Short mmCIF file of the C-alpha atoms (twelve columns), coordinates in Angstrom:
data_MODEL
# 
_entry.id   MODEL 
# 
loop_
_atom_site.group_PDB 
_atom_site.id 
_atom_site.type_symbol 
_atom_site.label_atom_id 
_atom_site.label_alt_id 
_atom_site.label_comp_id 
_atom_site.label_asym_id 
_atom_site.label_seq_id 
_atom_site.Cartn_x 
_atom_site.Cartn_y 
_atom_site.Cartn_z 
_atom_site.pdbx_PDB_model_num 
ATOM 1   C CA . MET A 1   -14.502 2.290   6.833   1 
ATOM 2   C CA . GLU A 2   -12.260 5.067   6.061   1 
ATOM 3   C CA . TRP A 3   -12.577 6.282   2.167   1 
ATOM 4   C CA . LEU A 4   -9.454  7.942   0.258   1 
ATOM 5   C CA . LYS A 5   -11.204 10.446  -2.617  1 
ATOM 6   C CA . ILE A 6   -9.235  11.542  -5.444  1 
ATOM 7   C CA . SER A 7   -10.484 14.136  -7.497  1 
ATOM 8   C CA . THR A 8   -8.691  14.975  -10.901 1 
ATOM 9   C CA . THR A 9   -9.764  16.918  -14.121 1 
ATOM 10  C CA . THR A 10  -11.727 14.202  -15.578 1 
ATOM 11  C CA . GLU A 11  -12.971 11.711  -12.559 1 
ATOM 12  C CA . ILE A 12  -13.424 11.356  -8.819  1 
ATOM 13  C CA . VAL A 13  -12.030 8.143   -7.519  1 
ATOM 14  C CA . ARG A 14  -13.255 7.089   -4.455  1 
ATOM 15  C CA . VAL A 15  -11.467 3.909   -2.642  1 
ATOM 16  C CA . ALA A 16  -11.778 2.644   0.746   1 
ATOM 17  C CA . VAL A 17  -8.617  2.736   2.082   1 
ATOM 18  C CA . ASP A 18  -8.576  -1.102  3.309   1 
ATOM 19  C CA . GLU A 19  -8.633  -2.263  -0.417  1 
ATOM 20  C CA . ILE A 20  -5.540  -0.330  -1.390  1 
ATOM 21  C CA . VAL A 21  -2.638  -3.385  -1.194  1 
ATOM 22  C CA . TYR A 22  0.307   -0.747  -2.393  1 
ATOM 23  C CA . ILE A 23  0.998   2.837   -4.394  1 
ATOM 24  C CA . LEU A 24  3.926   2.600   -6.609  1 
ATOM 25  C CA . ALA A 25  5.256   5.747   -7.762  1 
ATOM 26  C CA . ASP A 26  5.911   6.187   -11.348 1 
ATOM 27  C CA . GLY A 27  7.373   9.502   -12.366 1 
ATOM 28  C CA . ASN A 28  4.734   12.275  -11.477 1 
ATOM 29  C CA . TYR A 29  2.130   9.670   -11.368 1 
ATOM 30  C CA . CYS A 30  1.391   6.965   -9.230  1 
ATOM 31  C CA . ASP A 31  -0.368  3.627   -9.501  1 
ATOM 32  C CA . LEU A 32  -2.665  2.736   -7.046  1 
ATOM 33  C CA . MET A 33  -2.888  -1.337  -6.477  1 
ATOM 34  C CA . LEU A 34  -6.433  -2.583  -5.131  1 
ATOM 35  C CA . ALA A 35  -6.844  -6.057  -3.557  1 
ATOM 36  C CA . ASN A 36  -9.565  -6.811  -6.231  1 
ATOM 37  C CA . ASN A 37  -7.372  -6.628  -8.823  1 
ATOM 38  C CA . THR A 38  -8.023  -3.118  -10.200 1 
ATOM 39  C CA . SER A 39  -5.799  -0.125  -10.534 1 
ATOM 40  C CA . HIS A 40  -5.897  3.222   -10.827 1 
ATOM 41  C CA . LYS A 41  -3.255  5.956   -12.470 1 
ATOM 42  C CA . MET A 42  -3.317  8.656   -10.496 1 
ATOM 43  C CA . THR A 43  -1.554  12.229  -11.691 1 
ATOM 44  C CA . PHE A 44  -0.369  13.029  -8.052  1 
ATOM 45  C CA . GLN A 45  3.378   12.169  -6.286  1 
ATOM 46  C CA . LEU A 46  3.797   9.722   -4.259  1 
ATOM 47  C CA . HIS A 47  4.048   12.366  -0.875  1 
ATOM 48  C CA . TYR A 48  0.006   12.889  -1.514  1 
ATOM 49  C CA . PHE A 49  -0.468  9.786   -0.618  1 
ATOM 50  C CA . GLU A 50  1.728   9.766   2.249   1 
ATOM 51  C CA . GLU A 51  0.176   13.149  3.990   1 
ATOM 52  C CA . TYR A 52  -3.137  11.922  3.276   1 
ATOM 53  C CA . PHE A 53  -2.622  8.573   4.925   1 
ATOM 54  C CA . GLN A 54  -1.093  10.284  7.927   1 
ATOM 55  C CA . LYS A 55  -4.182  12.257  8.830   1 
ATOM 56  C CA . LEU A 56  -6.230  8.615   9.283   1 
ATOM 57  C CA . ARG A 57  -7.399  7.330   12.672  1 
ATOM 58  C CA . ASN A 58  -5.825  4.228   12.375  1 
ATOM 59  C CA . ASN A 59  -3.156  4.087   9.566   1 
ATOM 60  C CA . PRO A 60  -2.040  1.210   8.217   1 
ATOM 61  C CA . PHE A 61  0.480   2.563   5.956   1 
ATOM 62  C CA . SER A 62  3.996   2.571   5.711   1 
ATOM 63  C CA . ARG A 63  6.347   4.326   3.068   1 
ATOM 64  C CA . VAL A 64  9.005   1.813   2.030   1 
ATOM 65  C CA . GLY A 65  11.835  3.515   0.410   1 
ATOM 66  C CA . ARG A 66  11.155  6.265   -2.653  1 
ATOM 67  C CA . SER A 67  8.631   4.792   -4.510  1 
ATOM 68  C CA . LEU A 68  6.286   2.543   -2.442  1 
ATOM 69  C CA . ILE A 69  3.732   2.929   -0.042  1 
ATOM 70  C CA . VAL A 70  2.234   -0.732  1.164   1 
ATOM 71  C CA . ASN A 71  -0.841  -1.346  3.319   1 
ATOM 72  C CA . LYS A 72  0.614   -3.354  6.214   1 
ATOM 73  C CA . LYS A 73  -2.917  -5.141  6.481   1 
ATOM 74  C CA . HIS A 74  -2.019  -6.498  3.417   1 
ATOM 75  C CA . ILE A 75  1.803   -7.640  3.926   1 
ATOM 76  C CA . ARG A 76  2.271   -11.670 4.744   1 
ATOM 77  C CA . VAL A 77  5.757   -12.147 4.193   1 
ATOM 78  C CA . VAL A 78  8.894   -9.753  4.568   1 
ATOM 79  C CA . ASN A 79  11.753  -11.801 3.264   1 
ATOM 80  C CA . VAL A 80  14.975  -9.439  3.966   1 
ATOM 81  C CA . PRO A 81  17.606  -11.609 2.155   1 
ATOM 82  C CA . ASP A 82  15.260  -11.653 -0.826  1 
ATOM 83  C CA . ARG A 83  14.285  -8.290  -0.795  1 
ATOM 84  C CA . VAL A 84  10.411  -9.284  -1.281  1 
ATOM 85  C CA . ILE A 85  7.254   -8.207  0.394   1 
ATOM 86  C CA . ARG A 86  4.831   -10.766 -0.391  1 
ATOM 87  C CA . PHE A 87  1.136   -9.777  0.213   1 
ATOM 88  C CA . GLY A 88  -2.116  -11.871 0.947   1 
ATOM 89  C CA . GLY A 89  -5.429  -12.266 2.314   1 
ATOM 90  C CA . HIS A 90  -8.796  -13.101 1.914   1 
ATOM 91  C CA . THR A 91  -9.787  -10.465 0.190   1 
ATOM 92  C CA . LEU A 92  -6.480  -10.454 -2.488  1 
ATOM 93  C CA . ASP A 93  -6.567  -12.139 -6.035  1 
ATOM 94  C CA . THR A 94  -3.193  -13.654 -5.140  1 
ATOM 95  C CA . ARG A 95  -3.146  -15.079 -8.944  1 
ATOM 96  C CA . ILE A 96  -2.388  -11.729 -9.822  1 
ATOM 97  C CA . PRO A 97  1.394   -11.552 -10.035 1 
ATOM 98  C CA . ALA A 98  1.565   -7.702  -9.458  1 
ATOM 99  C CA . LEU A 99  -0.499  -8.438  -6.032  1 
ATOM 100 C CA . ARG A 100 1.455   -11.013 -4.746  1 
ATOM 101 C CA . MET A 101 4.903   -9.315  -4.292  1 
ATOM 102 C CA . VAL A 102 7.130   -6.475  -4.780  1 
ATOM 103 C CA . LYS A 103 11.163  -6.693  -4.495  1 
ATOM 104 C CA . LEU A 104 12.842  -3.785  -3.186  1 
ATOM 105 C CA . GLY A 105 15.786  -2.374  -1.421  1 
ATOM 106 C CA . ARG A 106 17.090  -4.429  1.769   1 
ATOM 107 C CA . ASP A 107 17.489  -1.023  4.079   1 
ATOM 108 C CA . SER A 108 13.921  -0.446  3.140   1 
ATOM 109 C CA . LEU A 109 12.556  -4.070  3.818   1 
ATOM 110 C CA . GLN A 110 14.716  -4.405  7.403   1 
ATOM 111 C CA . LYS A 111 12.692  -1.037  8.463   1 
ATOM 112 C CA . LEU A 112 9.333   -2.274  7.018   1 
ATOM 113 C CA . LYS A 113 10.242  -6.000  9.383   1 
ATOM 114 C CA . ASN A 114 10.730  -3.732  12.266  1 
ATOM 115 C CA . GLU A 115 7.958   -1.584  12.105  1 
ATOM 116 C CA . LEU A 116 5.367   -4.934  11.796  1 
ATOM 117 C CA . ASN A 117 6.719   -6.105  14.876  1 
ATOM 118 C CA . ASP A 118 5.455   -3.270  16.331  1 
ATOM 119 C CA . TYR A 119 2.303   -3.204  14.508  1 
ATOM 120 C CA . GLU A 120 -1.249  -4.111  15.637  1 
ATOM 121 C CA . ASP A 121 -4.026  -4.057  12.996  1 
ATOM 122 C CA . GLY A 122 -6.836  -4.074  15.401  1 
ATOM 123 C CA . SER A 123 -7.850  -7.709  14.408  1 
ATOM 124 C CA . THR A 124 -8.909  -10.315 16.844  1 
ATOM 125 C CA . ASN A 125 -7.306  -13.076 15.177  1 
ATOM 126 C CA . ASN A 126 -4.915  -15.034 17.503  1 
# 
Protein backbone atom coordinates (compact mmCIF):
# COMPACT_ATOMS: atom_id res chain seq x y z
CA MET A 1 0.00 0.00 0.00
CA GLU A 2 1.25 3.46 -0.88
CA TRP A 3 0.99 6.40 1.47
CA LEU A 4 0.69 10.14 1.04
CA LYS A 5 2.71 11.98 3.68
CA ILE A 6 2.17 15.70 4.09
CA SER A 7 4.24 17.76 6.49
CA THR A 8 2.98 21.15 7.61
CA THR A 9 4.28 23.48 10.31
CA THR A 10 1.85 21.98 12.83
CA GLU A 11 1.43 18.33 11.87
CA ILE A 12 2.36 15.37 9.72
CA VAL A 13 -0.55 13.68 7.99
CA ARG A 14 -0.19 10.13 6.61
CA VAL A 15 -3.01 8.90 4.43
CA ALA A 16 -3.30 5.62 2.55
CA VAL A 17 -3.65 6.56 -1.11
CA ASP A 18 -6.54 4.10 -1.56
CA GLU A 19 -8.53 5.94 1.13
CA ILE A 20 -8.53 9.25 -0.76
CA VAL A 21 -11.84 9.69 -2.59
CA TYR A 22 -11.14 13.13 -4.02
CA ILE A 23 -9.26 16.36 -3.45
CA LEU A 24 -11.11 19.63 -3.95
CA ALA A 25 -9.27 22.92 -4.42
CA ASP A 26 -10.35 25.92 -2.38
CA GLY A 27 -8.07 28.83 -3.31
CA ASN A 28 -4.64 28.17 -1.83
CA TYR A 29 -6.04 25.26 0.19
CA CYS A 30 -7.26 21.78 -0.67
CA ASP A 31 -9.74 19.53 1.09
CA LEU A 32 -8.79 15.85 1.14
CA MET A 33 -12.01 13.80 1.34
CA LEU A 34 -11.39 10.31 2.69
CA ALA A 35 -13.49 7.16 2.46
CA ASN A 36 -14.03 7.04 6.24
CA ASN A 37 -15.82 10.43 6.19
CA THR A 38 -12.91 12.47 7.45
CA SER A 39 -11.40 15.38 5.64
CA HIS A 40 -8.20 17.33 5.97
CA LYS A 41 -7.77 20.94 4.89
CA MET A 42 -4.26 21.31 3.53
CA THR A 43 -2.30 24.45 2.77
CA PHE A 44 -1.22 23.13 -0.60
CA GLN A 45 -2.50 23.84 -4.07
CA LEU A 46 -3.90 21.09 -6.26
CA HIS A 47 -0.81 20.83 -8.47
CA TYR A 48 1.20 19.59 -5.45
CA PHE A 49 -1.03 16.51 -5.19
CA GLU A 50 -1.11 16.03 -8.95
CA GLU A 51 2.70 15.95 -9.09
CA TYR A 52 2.88 13.56 -6.13
CA PHE A 53 0.33 11.15 -7.64
CA GLN A 54 2.26 11.00 -10.92
CA LYS A 55 5.10 9.33 -8.98
CA LEU A 56 2.90 6.46 -7.73
CA ARG A 57 3.48 2.97 -9.12
CA ASN A 58 -0.23 2.51 -9.85
CA ASN A 59 -1.77 5.95 -10.17
CA PRO A 60 -5.59 5.79 -9.84
CA PHE A 61 -6.00 9.59 -9.77
CA SER A 62 -7.29 11.90 -12.47
CA ARG A 63 -7.47 15.67 -12.54
CA VAL A 64 -10.98 16.69 -13.47
CA GLY A 65 -11.16 20.37 -14.31
CA ARG A 66 -9.39 23.14 -12.47
CA SER A 67 -10.44 22.28 -8.94
CA LEU A 68 -10.73 18.52 -8.51
CA ILE A 69 -8.65 15.35 -8.48
CA VAL A 70 -10.62 12.10 -8.16
CA ASN A 71 -9.61 8.56 -7.27
CA LYS A 72 -10.94 6.42 -10.12
CA LYS A 73 -11.16 3.41 -7.78
CA HIS A 74 -14.05 5.08 -5.93
CA ILE A 75 -16.02 6.23 -9.01
CA ARG A 76 -19.12 4.16 -9.72
CA VAL A 77 -21.06 6.41 -12.16
CA VAL A 78 -20.12 9.22 -14.52
CA ASN A 79 -23.33 10.86 -15.72
CA VAL A 80 -22.32 13.30 -18.46
CA PRO A 81 -25.77 14.85 -19.18
CA ASP A 82 -26.32 15.61 -15.46
CA ARG A 83 -22.60 16.50 -14.99
CA VAL A 84 -22.32 14.24 -11.93
CA ILE A 85 -19.70 11.82 -10.62
CA ARG A 86 -21.08 9.30 -8.12
CA PHE A 87 -18.74 7.56 -5.72
CA GLY A 88 -19.19 4.21 -4.00
CA GLY A 89 -17.51 1.05 -2.85
CA HIS A 90 -17.33 -1.16 0.21
CA THR A 91 -15.02 1.20 2.14
CA LEU A 92 -17.00 4.36 1.40
CA ASP A 93 -19.68 5.74 3.73
CA THR A 94 -22.21 6.81 1.08
CA ARG A 95 -24.58 8.23 3.69
CA ILE A 96 -22.40 11.31 3.67
CA PRO A 97 -23.56 13.71 0.91
CA ALA A 98 -20.05 15.05 0.21
CA LEU A 99 -18.86 11.50 -0.46
CA ARG A 100 -21.75 10.49 -2.71
CA MET A 101 -21.33 12.79 -5.67
CA VAL A 102 -19.66 15.84 -7.18
CA LYS A 103 -21.05 18.01 -9.97
CA LEU A 104 -18.66 19.42 -12.58
CA GLY A 105 -18.32 20.71 -16.11
CA ARG A 106 -19.45 18.63 -19.06
CA ASP A 107 -16.11 18.57 -20.91
CA SER A 108 -14.23 17.43 -17.80
CA LEU A 109 -16.69 14.65 -17.14
CA GLN A 110 -16.57 13.47 -20.75
CA LYS A 111 -12.76 13.30 -20.48
CA LEU A 112 -13.05 11.31 -17.25
CA LYS A 113 -15.59 8.95 -18.81
CA ASN A 114 -13.14 8.23 -21.62
CA GLU A 115 -10.31 7.65 -19.11
CA LEU A 116 -12.44 5.21 -17.15
CA ASN A 117 -13.08 3.17 -20.29
CA ASP A 118 -9.33 2.54 -20.48
CA TYR A 119 -8.66 2.28 -16.74
CA GLU A 120 -7.63 -1.02 -15.17
CA ASP A 121 -7.53 -0.91 -11.36
CA GLY A 122 -5.91 -4.30 -10.93
CA SER A 123 -8.92 -5.86 -9.24
CA THR A 124 -9.94 -9.42 -10.08
CA ASN A 125 -13.70 -8.83 -9.91
CA ASN A 126 -15.65 -9.56 -13.09
